[in-house]
Amino acid sequence: MGDSSNVKVLGTWASPFVMRVRIALHLKSVGYEYVEENLLEAKSELLLKSNPVHKKVPVLIHADKPVCESLIIVHYINEVWTSAPSILPSDPYERAASRFWAAYVDDKFFPALRRVLVSSEEDKKAAMAEMLEGAVLLEEAFKKLSGGKAFFGGNDLGYVDLAVGSLLAWIKVIEKFTETEVLSEAKTPSLAAWADCFSSHAAVKDVFPDVDKLADFGMKLRAKFSKAAAATTTSN
Amino acid sequence: MGDSSNVKVLGTWASPFVMRVRIALHLKSVGYEYVEENLLEAKSELLLKSNPVHKKVPVLIHADKPVCESLIIVHYINEVWTSAPSILPSDPYERAASRFWAAYVDDKFFPALRRVLVSSEEDKKAAMAEMLEGAVLLEEAFKKLSGGKAFFGGNDLGYVDLAVGSLLAWIKVIEKFTETEVLSEAKTPSLAAWADCFSSHAAVKDVFPDVDKLADFGMKLRAKFSKAAAATTTSN
């Protein structure tokens, strides 16, 4: 088992990607120092030095060595702290399926969610339609991967739970903004039940952000992006 | 060790992502049936059924079960056929670094390469600048990861070699189209030397596409995208 001292996480409270890393550490009972970055203001020297390519959180610093990119960090945590539970399934095919759905979340579902929040009114509708389609795909994936248990990972919270679950609070913000259910009893009953299991899990509940506070932050982000878009339009 | 019978790859000759999967199978000496898809015409029923979410090649079908997404397939191959060489390093930190650079290639370097090929004249210049910056970053990464050996993976061709090397023929096409060196003795001497080692490697040389033929295909892709862009503009 890896050394759990000398572990630091650079993060920001509203980031779903940071949440993945923290939950993974909680699952493995690894103690860590959490350093909050304020990305709306200036990035810290430590962040810029630790992730010079992307300059983004989360960064895990373990024994002074930085690891970047949330899903890569989750792999790293799972491989260094090998005690149970395993975050990825032991079977290579099931592991590939987990990686597939986590990649789907990052490559398709999250970009749609982000567009619902910050893009033009016209594109927002298309993005919302993509999100709703994505939720139905994830409902099907849940049925296959969970084997009728509480989590994507079966009895234990696993890799796909981290990937999707980290977006749950933002999904609730979008439901609030748009007055549209993304996860619903009618269309995604399994995911609706899973969402409750996820957000009340011992490894999750302390880092699950307050939805009202997140909605306020979402409004600020939206204003920032509208301003940036207006500036771009003006300079054209 | 996994069973090497009953392995099928759905691919297309010009796809760098398909090349990764084929090279990984060659490295592991796994026999497979290769099925060429013609994506400019119609996609096969088998492809649509095997990858219903993205409908893209490559797909690896092993014992009738499909695995999608090139880097996920490479992980799968490495985990099922565990005989040497290992495609990923054994040390978790080195493994995370390999995953980081492969993700960099897919998230940043490849999109810039693609934009050089198919986007507007104005954006092409910005994309080319991004590619050249990316090449310098990859040169630095090579020095760190290779430990002075021939490959990103050290003495053996590994994960980052697959990620970057699969783009090499397309890089040569871009050098031809733009009359600009992307990999050069002056700016990226290590990568320039590595490129020769990669393309002449026993696991690579039979699937390394002919650059002139690829350039012709690139011209067709470009025409197709210009046409699609013109149609979009017209319908606005």
GROMACS .gro file of C-alpha atoms in nm:
model
  472
    1MET     CA    1   0.000   0.000   0.000
    2GLY     CA    2   0.125   0.347  -0.092
    3ASP     CA    3   0.231   0.608   0.163
    4SER     CA    4  -0.066   0.827   0.257
    5SER     CA    5   0.142   1.107   0.408
    6ASN     CA    6   0.267   1.382   0.182
    7VAL     CA    7  -0.048   1.392  -0.034
    8LYS     CA    8  -0.185   1.725  -0.149
    9VAL     CA    9  -0.477   1.812  -0.375
   10LEU     CA   10  -0.494   2.146  -0.557
   11GLY     CA   11  -0.859   2.210  -0.630
   12THR     CA   12  -1.155   2.437  -0.632
   13TRP     CA   13  -1.482   2.361  -0.455
   14ALA     CA   14  -1.710   2.393  -0.760
   15SER     CA   15  -1.507   2.165  -0.991
   16PRO     CA   16  -1.656   1.823  -1.063
   17PHE     CA   17  -1.312   1.704  -1.170
   18VAL     CA   18  -1.162   1.791  -0.832
   19MET     CA   19  -1.450   1.609  -0.661
   20ARG     CA   20  -1.353   1.285  -0.838
   21VAL     CA   21  -1.005   1.297  -0.694
   22ARG     CA   22  -1.122   1.374  -0.341
   23ILE     CA   23  -1.383   1.097  -0.344
   24ALA     CA   24  -1.124   0.849  -0.474
   25LEU     CA   25  -0.891   0.941  -0.186
   26HIS     CA   26  -1.180   0.905   0.062
   27LEU     CA   27  -1.266   0.562  -0.080
   28LYS     CA   28  -0.906   0.454  -0.018
   29SER     CA   29  -0.894   0.623   0.325
   30VAL     CA   30  -0.593   0.830   0.220
   31GLY     CA   31  -0.536   1.145   0.426
   32TYR     CA   32  -0.447   1.457   0.227
   33GLU     CA   33  -0.405   1.830   0.247
   34TYR     CA   34  -0.660   2.016   0.037
   35VAL     CA   35  -0.550   2.348  -0.115
   36GLU     CA   36  -0.832   2.567  -0.251
   37GLU     CA   37  -0.740   2.762  -0.567
   38ASN     CA   38  -0.933   3.071  -0.670
   39LEU     CA   39  -0.949   3.037  -1.047
   40LEU     CA   40  -1.163   3.348  -1.097
   41GLU     CA   41  -0.870   3.546  -0.952
   42ALA     CA   42  -0.507   3.434  -0.992
   43LYS     CA   43  -0.369   3.082  -1.015
   44SER     CA   44  -0.110   2.990  -0.754
   45GLU     CA   45   0.256   2.946  -0.839
   46LEU     CA   46   0.230   2.588  -0.717
   47LEU     CA   47  -0.053   2.517  -0.965
   48LEU     CA   48   0.133   2.676  -1.258
   49LYS     CA   49   0.448   2.483  -1.171
   50SER     CA   50   0.264   2.154  -1.112
   51ASN     CA   51   0.052   2.159  -1.429
   52PRO     CA   52   0.244   2.378  -1.676
   53VAL     CA   53   0.071   2.227  -1.981
   54HIS     CA   54  -0.295   2.282  -1.889
   55LYS     CA   55  -0.264   2.508  -1.579
   56LYS     CA   56  -0.582   2.345  -1.443
   57VAL     CA   57  -0.707   2.178  -1.128
   58PRO     CA   58  -0.719   1.909  -1.004
   59VAL     CA   59  -0.357   1.832  -0.940
   60LEU     CA   60  -0.259   1.554  -0.701
   61ILE     CA   61   0.085   1.605  -0.552
   62HIS     CA   62   0.222   1.285  -0.402
   63ALA     CA   63   0.570   1.282  -0.252
   64ASP     CA   64   0.637   1.613  -0.434
   65LYS     CA   65   0.545   1.470  -0.776
   66PRO     CA   66   0.240   1.614  -0.955
   67VAL     CA   67  -0.023   1.404  -1.133
   68CYS     CA   68  -0.275   1.588  -1.355
   69GLU     CA   69  -0.611   1.517  -1.523
   70SER     CA   70  -0.886   1.380  -1.300
   71LEU     CA   71  -0.939   1.036  -1.452
   72ILE     CA   72  -0.564   0.979  -1.477
   73ILE     CA   73  -0.533   1.077  -1.111
   74VAL     CA   74  -0.810   0.830  -1.021
   75HIS     CA   75  -0.616   0.554  -1.200
   76TYR     CA   76  -0.302   0.661  -1.013
   77ILE     CA   77  -0.479   0.653  -0.676
   78ASN     CA   78  -0.622   0.310  -0.751
   79GLU     CA   79  -0.280   0.179  -0.853
   80VAL     CA   80  -0.079   0.328  -0.564
   81TRP     CA   81  -0.324   0.256  -0.282
   82THR     CA   82  -0.417  -0.098  -0.376
   83SER     CA   83  -0.625  -0.178  -0.067
   84ALA     CA   84  -0.997  -0.247  -0.120
   85PRO     CA   85  -1.219  -0.123  -0.266
   86SER     CA   86  -1.080  -0.131  -0.619
   87ILE     CA   87  -1.216   0.168  -0.810
   88LEU     CA   88  -1.195  -0.019  -1.142
   89PRO     CA   89  -1.333  -0.371  -1.203
   90SER     CA   90  -1.079  -0.655  -1.209
   91ASP     CA   91  -1.202  -0.801  -1.539
   92PRO     CA   92  -1.031  -0.633  -1.841
   93TYR     CA   93  -1.353  -0.622  -2.044
   94GLU     CA   94  -1.550  -0.463  -1.760
   95ARG     CA   95  -1.262  -0.225  -1.703
   96ALA     CA   96  -1.274  -0.122  -2.071
   97ALA     CA   97  -1.651  -0.068  -2.043
   98SER     CA   98  -1.599   0.155  -1.735
   99ARG     CA   99  -1.331   0.354  -1.917
  100PHE     CA  100  -1.559   0.386  -2.219
  101TRP     CA  101  -1.843   0.540  -2.020
  102ALA     CA  102  -1.616   0.770  -1.822
  103ALA     CA  103  -1.466   0.892  -2.152
  104TYR     CA  104  -1.819   0.938  -2.287
  105VAL     CA  105  -1.899   1.161  -1.990
  106ASP     CA  106  -1.589   1.376  -2.045
  107ASP     CA  107  -1.601   1.391  -2.426
  108LYS     CA  108  -1.977   1.427  -2.484
  109PHE     CA  109  -2.192   1.468  -2.174
  110PHE     CA  110  -1.986   1.729  -1.989
  111PRO     CA  111  -1.932   1.954  -2.296
  112ALA     CA  112  -2.312   1.955  -2.351
  113LEU     CA  113  -2.368   2.042  -1.983
  114ARG     CA  114  -2.114   2.323  -2.008
  115ARG     CA  115  -2.281   2.462  -2.321
  116VAL     CA  116  -2.620   2.466  -2.147
  117LEU     CA  117  -2.461   2.689  -1.884
  118VAL     CA  118  -2.254   2.931  -2.087
  119SER     CA  119  -2.341   2.939  -2.458
  120SER     CA  120  -2.590   3.143  -2.662
  121GLU     CA  121  -2.966   3.095  -2.619
  122GLU     CA  122  -2.989   2.918  -2.954
  123ASP     CA  123  -2.711   2.668  -2.884
  124LYS     CA  124  -2.842   2.614  -2.530
  125LYS     CA  125  -3.149   2.431  -2.661
  126ALA     CA  126  -2.941   2.197  -2.877
  127ALA     CA  127  -2.704   2.135  -2.585
  128MET     CA  128  -2.997   2.058  -2.352
  129ALA     CA  129  -3.133   1.807  -2.605
  130GLU     CA  130  -2.788   1.642  -2.618
  131MET     CA  131  -2.777   1.626  -2.237
  132LEU     CA  132  -3.118   1.460  -2.221
  133GLU     CA  133  -3.016   1.205  -2.486
  134GLY     CA  134  -2.695   1.149  -2.291
  135ALA     CA  135  -2.890   1.087  -1.970
  136VAL     CA  136  -3.087   0.812  -2.145
  137LEU     CA  137  -2.764   0.653  -2.272
  138LEU     CA  138  -2.621   0.666  -1.920
  139GLU     CA  139  -2.941   0.506  -1.785
  140GLU     CA  140  -2.886   0.214  -2.025
  141ALA     CA  141  -2.518   0.197  -1.928
  142PHE     CA  142  -2.614   0.193  -1.559
  143LYS     CA  143  -2.842  -0.107  -1.611
  144LYS     CA  144  -2.561  -0.298  -1.785
  145LEU     CA  145  -2.274  -0.205  -1.555
  146SER     CA  146  -2.446  -0.213  -1.215
  147GLY     CA  147  -2.586  -0.564  -1.244
  148GLY     CA  148  -2.895  -0.446  -1.055
  149LYS     CA  149  -2.688  -0.312  -0.763
  150ALA     CA  150  -2.679   0.043  -0.623
  151PHE     CA  151  -2.380   0.178  -0.819
  152PHE     CA  152  -2.229   0.172  -1.167
  153GLY     CA  153  -1.951  -0.017  -0.990
  154GLY     CA  154  -2.196  -0.275  -0.844
  155ASN     CA  155  -2.207  -0.285  -0.465
  156ASP     CA  156  -1.919  -0.035  -0.443
  157LEU     CA  157  -1.892   0.314  -0.579
  158GLY     CA  158  -1.651   0.288  -0.876
  159TYR     CA  159  -1.492   0.464  -1.172
  160VAL     CA  160  -1.809   0.550  -1.367
  161ASP     CA  161  -1.980   0.660  -1.045
  162LEU     CA  162  -1.698   0.911  -1.000
  163ALA     CA  163  -1.721   1.027  -1.361
  164VAL     CA  164  -2.099   1.080  -1.367
  165GLY     CA  165  -2.158   1.152  -0.998
  166SER     CA  166  -1.914   1.441  -0.992
  167LEU     CA  167  -2.150   1.618  -1.237
  168LEU     CA  168  -2.461   1.558  -1.029
  169ALA     CA  169  -2.460   1.890  -0.843
  170TRP     CA  170  -2.414   2.077  -1.173
  171ILE     CA  171  -2.700   1.875  -1.322
  172LYS     CA  172  -2.917   1.995  -1.033
  173VAL     CA  173  -2.809   2.355  -1.105
  174ILE     CA  174  -2.913   2.313  -1.468
  175GLU     CA  175  -3.246   2.162  -1.363
  176LYS     CA  176  -3.299   2.470  -1.147
  177PHE     CA  177  -3.198   2.720  -1.420
  178THR     CA  178  -3.396   2.554  -1.700
  179GLU     CA  179  -3.684   2.413  -1.492
  180THR     CA  180  -3.634   2.085  -1.682
  181GLU     CA  181  -3.564   1.748  -1.523
  182VAL     CA  182  -3.244   1.591  -1.659
  183LEU     CA  183  -3.271   1.284  -1.436
  184SER     CA  184  -3.634   1.184  -1.386
  185GLU     CA  185  -3.845   0.899  -1.251
  186ALA     CA  186  -4.011   0.880  -1.592
  187LYS     CA  187  -3.712   0.865  -1.827
  188THR     CA  188  -3.413   0.766  -1.613
  189PRO     CA  189  -3.555   0.588  -1.307
  190SER     CA  190  -3.236   0.392  -1.231
  191LEU     CA  191  -3.020   0.704  -1.246
  192ALA     CA  192  -3.267   0.897  -1.032
  193ALA     CA  193  -3.238   0.629  -0.760
  194TRP     CA  194  -2.859   0.607  -0.807
  195ALA     CA  195  -2.824   0.985  -0.761
  196ASP     CA  196  -2.956   0.954  -0.403
  197CYS     CA  197  -2.721   0.662  -0.323
  198PHE     CA  198  -2.428   0.855  -0.469
  199SER     CA  199  -2.480   1.187  -0.293
  200SER     CA  200  -2.537   1.025   0.048
  201HIS     CA  201  -2.234   0.789   0.025
  202ALA     CA  202  -1.986   0.835   0.312
  203ALA     CA  203  -1.699   0.914   0.071
  204VAL     CA  204  -1.907   1.174  -0.113
  205LYS     CA  205  -2.131   1.367   0.122
  206ASP     CA  206  -1.865   1.595   0.269
  207VAL     CA  207  -1.748   1.714  -0.075
  208PHE     CA  208  -2.089   1.731  -0.244
  209PRO     CA  209  -2.135   2.104  -0.304
  210ASP     CA  210  -2.437   2.297  -0.187
  211VAL     CA  211  -2.660   2.332  -0.494
  212ASP     CA  212  -2.779   2.688  -0.416
  213LYS     CA  213  -2.423   2.808  -0.365
  214LEU     CA  214  -2.322   2.633  -0.688
  215ALA     CA  215  -2.613   2.799  -0.873
  216ASP     CA  216  -2.486   3.141  -0.755
  217PHE     CA  217  -2.139   3.051  -0.879
  218GLY     CA  218  -2.293   2.932  -1.208
  219MET     CA  219  -2.453   3.275  -1.253
  220LYS     CA  220  -2.113   3.439  -1.205
  221LEU     CA  221  -1.949   3.203  -1.457
  222ARG     CA  222  -2.226   3.271  -1.705
  223ALA     CA  223  -2.180   3.648  -1.664
  224LYS     CA  224  -1.804   3.610  -1.709
  225PHE     CA  225  -1.848   3.410  -2.030
  226SER     CA  226  -2.114   3.649  -2.169
  227LYS     CA  227  -1.876   3.938  -2.104
  228ALA     CA  228  -1.588   3.753  -2.273
  229ALA     CA  229  -1.812   3.666  -2.571
  230ALA     CA  230  -1.928   4.029  -2.598
  231ALA     CA  231  -1.565   4.147  -2.588
  232THR     CA  232  -1.473   3.902  -2.866
  233THR     CA  233  -1.766   4.022  -3.076
  234THR     CA  234  -1.666   4.385  -3.022
  235SER     CA  235  -1.306   4.328  -3.122
  236ASN     CA  236  -1.404   4.157  -3.451
  237MET     CA  237  -0.239  -1.494  -2.147
  238GLY     CA  238  -0.554  -1.413  -2.344
  239ASP     CA  239  -0.682  -1.615  -2.636
  240SER     CA  240  -0.553  -1.470  -2.966
  241SER     CA  241  -0.811  -1.645  -3.184
  242ASN     CA  242  -1.141  -1.472  -3.248
  243VAL     CA  243  -0.993  -1.121  -3.264
  244LYS     CA  244  -1.123  -0.877  -3.521
  245VAL     CA  245  -1.038  -0.512  -3.586
  246LEU     CA  246  -1.280  -0.281  -3.767
  247GLY     CA  247  -1.072  -0.003  -3.915
  248THR     CA  248  -0.984   0.218  -4.202
  249TRP     CA  249  -0.633   0.246  -4.348
  250ALA     CA  250  -0.595   0.624  -4.306
  251SER     CA  251  -0.700   0.640  -3.939
  252PRO     CA  252  -0.421   0.702  -3.687
  253PHE     CA  253  -0.648   0.565  -3.416
  254VAL     CA  254  -0.685   0.232  -3.594
  255MET     CA  255  -0.308   0.218  -3.640
  256ARG     CA  256  -0.261   0.230  -3.260
  257VAL     CA  257  -0.472  -0.079  -3.214
  258ARG     CA  258  -0.301  -0.276  -3.491
  259ILE     CA  259   0.048  -0.189  -3.365
  260ALA     CA  260  -0.051  -0.289  -3.010
  261LEU     CA  261  -0.172  -0.628  -3.139
  262HIS     CA  262   0.153  -0.670  -3.338
  263LEU     CA  263   0.360  -0.587  -3.028
  264LYS     CA  264   0.176  -0.863  -2.841
  265SER     CA  265   0.197  -1.104  -3.139
  266VAL     CA  266  -0.180  -1.143  -3.143
  267GLY     CA  267  -0.326  -1.266  -3.472
  268TYR     CA  268  -0.641  -1.087  -3.588
  269GLU     CA  269  -0.876  -1.041  -3.879
  270TYR     CA  270  -0.868  -0.688  -4.016
  271VAL     CA  271  -1.193  -0.553  -4.166
  272GLU     CA  272  -1.158  -0.235  -4.373
  273GLU     CA  273  -1.450   0.007  -4.338
  274ASN     CA  274  -1.520   0.270  -4.604
  275LEU     CA  275  -1.627   0.570  -4.398
  276LEU     CA  276  -1.662   0.802  -4.698
  277GLU     CA  277  -1.937   0.568  -4.818
  278ALA     CA  278  -2.158   0.367  -4.580
  279LYS     CA  279  -2.069   0.227  -4.237
  280SER     CA  280  -2.114  -0.148  -4.199
  281GLU     CA  281  -2.393  -0.299  -3.990
  282LEU     CA  282  -2.124  -0.462  -3.776
  283LEU     CA  283  -1.965  -0.123  -3.700
  284LEU     CA  284  -2.300   0.041  -3.614
  285LYS     CA  285  -2.391  -0.251  -3.391
  286SER     CA  286  -2.048  -0.269  -3.225
  287ASN     CA  287  -2.010   0.103  -3.151
  288PRO     CA  288  -2.366   0.240  -3.135
  289VAL     CA  289  -2.263   0.544  -2.928
  290HIS     CA  290  -1.990   0.691  -3.150
  291LYS     CA  291  -2.027   0.480  -3.470
  292LYS     CA  292  -1.652   0.515  -3.522
  293VAL     CA  293  -1.349   0.299  -3.591
  294PRO     CA  294  -1.144   0.146  -3.443
  295VAL     CA  295  -1.344  -0.129  -3.280
  296LEU     CA  296  -1.171  -0.437  -3.143
  297ILE     CA  297  -1.401  -0.738  -3.131
  298HIS     CA  298  -1.266  -1.008  -2.900
  299ALA     CA  299  -1.470  -1.324  -2.844
  300ASP     CA  300  -1.771  -1.142  -2.993
  301LYS     CA  301  -1.745  -0.854  -2.746
  302PRO     CA  302  -1.668  -0.505  -2.882
  303VAL     CA  303  -1.419  -0.263  -2.726
  304CYS     CA  304  -1.417   0.097  -2.854
  305GLU     CA  305  -1.189   0.405  -2.838
  306SER     CA  306  -0.828   0.352  -2.940
  307LEU     CA  307  -0.648   0.423  -2.611
  308ILE     CA  308  -0.904   0.217  -2.418
  309ILE     CA  309  -0.849  -0.067  -2.664
  310VAL     CA  310  -0.472  -0.038  -2.614
  311HIS     CA  311  -0.524  -0.070  -2.236
  312TYR     CA  312  -0.748  -0.371  -2.297
  313ILE     CA  313  -0.490  -0.541  -2.521
  314ASN     CA  314  -0.218  -0.478  -2.265
  315GLU     CA  315  -0.433  -0.621  -1.986
  316VAL     CA  316  -0.561  -0.929  -2.173
  317TRP     CA  317  -0.237  -1.031  -2.342
  318THR     CA  318  -0.002  -0.985  -2.052
  319SER     CA  319   0.310  -1.130  -2.216
  320ALA     CA  320   0.605  -0.892  -2.270
  321PRO     CA  321   0.647  -0.622  -2.378
  322SER     CA  322   0.418  -0.426  -2.149
  323ILE     CA  323   0.280  -0.128  -2.340
  324LEU     CA  324   0.251   0.080  -2.021
  325PRO     CA  325   0.529   0.125  -1.763
  326SER     CA  326   0.499  -0.081  -1.444
  327ASP     CA  327   0.552   0.217  -1.210
  328PRO     CA  328   0.221   0.398  -1.133
  329TYR     CA  329   0.380   0.744  -1.160
  330GLU     CA  330   0.539   0.668  -1.497
  331ARG     CA  331   0.211   0.514  -1.608
  332ALA     CA  332   0.029   0.835  -1.512
  333ALA     CA  333   0.286   1.040  -1.708
  334SER     CA  334   0.233   0.819  -2.015
  335ARG     CA  335  -0.142   0.857  -1.987
  336PHE     CA  336  -0.103   1.232  -1.947
  337TRP     CA  337   0.093   1.271  -2.270
  338ALA     CA  338  -0.133   1.038  -2.467
  339ALA     CA  339  -0.433   1.243  -2.346
  340TYR     CA  340  -0.247   1.560  -2.446
  341VAL     CA  341  -0.206   1.421  -2.797
  342ASP     CA  342  -0.577   1.339  -2.828
  343ASP     CA  343  -0.714   1.651  -2.657
  344LYS     CA  344  -0.479   1.918  -2.793
  345PHE     CA  345  -0.229   1.805  -3.057
  346PHE     CA  346  -0.462   1.601  -3.279
  347PRO     CA  347  -0.742   1.865  -3.285
  348ALA     CA  348  -0.482   2.125  -3.399
  349LEU     CA  349  -0.355   1.884  -3.669
  350ARG     CA  350  -0.711   1.825  -3.787
  351ARG     CA  351  -0.781   2.200  -3.803
  352VAL     CA  352  -0.468   2.255  -4.015
  353LEU     CA  353  -0.616   2.008  -4.263
  354VAL     CA  354  -0.980   2.107  -4.280
  355SER     CA  355  -1.054   2.451  -4.136
  356SER     CA  356  -1.061   2.801  -4.289
  357GLU     CA  357  -0.741   2.970  -4.408
  358GLU     CA  358  -0.743   3.207  -4.113
  359ASP     CA  359  -0.782   2.936  -3.848
  360LYS     CA  360  -0.527   2.718  -4.027
  361LYS     CA  361  -0.243   2.952  -3.930
  362ALA     CA  362  -0.344   2.953  -3.563
  363ALA     CA  363  -0.377   2.574  -3.569
  364MET     CA  364  -0.033   2.536  -3.730
  365ALA     CA  365   0.117   2.755  -3.457
  366GLU     CA  366  -0.049   2.533  -3.194
  367MET     CA  367   0.091   2.221  -3.364
  368LEU     CA  368   0.443   2.364  -3.365
  369GLU     CA  369   0.416   2.456  -2.996
  370GLY     CA  370   0.280   2.108  -2.930
  371ALA     CA  371   0.577   1.950  -3.110
  372VAL     CA  372   0.815   2.138  -2.878
  373LEU     CA  373   0.618   2.018  -2.571
  374LEU     CA  374   0.635   1.661  -2.701
  375GLU     CA  375   1.010   1.699  -2.760
  376GLU     CA  376   1.048   1.789  -2.390
  377ALA     CA  377   0.821   1.501  -2.290
  378PHE     CA  378   1.028   1.263  -2.502
  379LYS     CA  379   1.346   1.363  -2.322
  380LYS     CA  380   1.184   1.299  -1.983
  381LEU     CA  381   1.003   0.975  -2.064
  382SER     CA  382   1.258   0.801  -2.288
  383GLY     CA  383   1.549   0.824  -2.047
  384GLY     CA  384   1.781   0.876  -2.346
  385LYS     CA  385   1.658   0.557  -2.520
  386ALA     CA  386   1.501   0.523  -2.866
  387PHE     CA  387   1.133   0.539  -2.767
  388PHE     CA  388   0.898   0.730  -2.538
  389GLY     CA  389   0.864   0.387  -2.374
  390GLY     CA  390   1.243   0.352  -2.329
  391ASN     CA  391   1.395   0.056  -2.512
  392ASP     CA  392   1.049  -0.067  -2.615
  393LEU     CA  393   0.782   0.106  -2.813
  394GLY     CA  394   0.510   0.198  -2.561
  395TYR     CA  395   0.186   0.382  -2.498
  396VAL     CA  396   0.300   0.737  -2.585
  397ASP     CA  397   0.481   0.604  -2.893
  398LEU     CA  398   0.148   0.466  -3.012
  399ALA     CA  399  -0.033   0.791  -2.935
  400VAL     CA  400   0.215   1.021  -3.111
  401GLY     CA  401   0.352   0.780  -3.371
  402SER     CA  402   0.010   0.705  -3.514
  403LEU     CA  403  -0.005   1.073  -3.620
  404LEU     CA  404   0.335   1.070  -3.787
  405ALA     CA  405   0.214   0.998  -4.142
  406TRP     CA  406  -0.045   1.277  -4.110
  407ILE     CA  407   0.225   1.511  -3.981
  408LYS     CA  408   0.423   1.433  -4.298
  409VAL     CA  409   0.113   1.511  -4.508
  410ILE     CA  410   0.082   1.848  -4.335
  411GLU     CA  411   0.453   1.918  -4.387
  412LYS     CA  412   0.394   1.848  -4.756
  413PHE     CA  413   0.080   2.064  -4.783
  414THR     CA  414   0.219   2.359  -4.587
  415GLU     CA  415   0.589   2.327  -4.683
  416THR     CA  416   0.666   2.372  -4.311
  417GLU     CA  417   0.864   2.129  -4.098
  418VAL     CA  418   0.666   2.019  -3.789
  419LEU     CA  419   0.942   1.788  -3.665
  420SER     CA  420   1.285   1.929  -3.743
  421GLU     CA  421   1.652   1.876  -3.662
  422ALA     CA  422   1.662   2.237  -3.541
  423LYS     CA  423   1.362   2.249  -3.305
  424THR     CA  424   1.275   1.890  -3.221
  425PRO     CA  425   1.593   1.687  -3.282
  426SER     CA  426   1.495   1.400  -3.047
  427LEU     CA  427   1.152   1.361  -3.208
  428ALA     CA  428   1.305   1.376  -3.556
  429ALA     CA  429   1.534   1.083  -3.467
  430TRP     CA  430   1.250   0.900  -3.288
  431ALA     CA  431   1.027   0.931  -3.597
  432ASP     CA  432   1.272   0.716  -3.797
  433CYS     CA  433   1.293   0.452  -3.518
  434PHE     CA  434   0.913   0.445  -3.494
  435SER     CA  435   0.828   0.412  -3.861
  436SER     CA  436   1.085   0.138  -3.922
  437HIS     CA  437   0.987  -0.070  -3.613
  438ALA     CA  438   0.881  -0.427  -3.700
  439ALA     CA  439   0.537  -0.382  -3.539
  440VAL     CA  440   0.476  -0.058  -3.730
  441LYS     CA  441   0.619  -0.071  -4.079
  442ASP     CA  442   0.345  -0.286  -4.236
  443VAL     CA  443   0.068  -0.052  -4.119
  444PHE     CA  444   0.247   0.278  -4.173
  445PRO     CA  445   0.049   0.437  -4.456
  446ASP     CA  446   0.205   0.560  -4.778
  447VAL     CA  447   0.238   0.938  -4.736
  448ASP     CA  448   0.153   1.026  -5.099
  449LYS     CA  449  -0.159   0.811  -5.090
  450LEU     CA  450  -0.253   0.970  -4.755
  451ALA     CA  451  -0.199   1.319  -4.902
  452ASP     CA  452  -0.443   1.233  -5.185
  453PHE     CA  453  -0.694   1.114  -4.925
  454GLY     CA  454  -0.631   1.434  -4.726
  455MET     CA  455  -0.723   1.641  -5.033
  456LYS     CA  456  -1.051   1.447  -5.063
  457LEU     CA  457  -1.132   1.499  -4.693
  458ARG     CA  458  -1.055   1.868  -4.727
  459ALA     CA  459  -1.288   1.897  -5.029
  460LYS     CA  460  -1.561   1.711  -4.841
  461PHE     CA  461  -1.532   1.945  -4.541
  462SER     CA  462  -1.521   2.261  -4.758
  463LYS     CA  463  -1.836   2.140  -4.932
  464ALA     CA  464  -2.005   2.070  -4.598
  465ALA     CA  465  -1.900   2.413  -4.467
  466ALA     CA  466  -2.029   2.582  -4.785
  467ALA     CA  467  -2.362   2.396  -4.750
  468THR     CA  468  -2.391   2.510  -4.387
  469THR     CA  469  -2.318   2.869  -4.486
  470THR     CA  470  -2.576   2.853  -4.764
  471SER     CA  471  -2.847   2.716  -4.537
  472ASN     CA  472  -2.798   2.993  -4.279
   0.00000   0.00000   0.00000
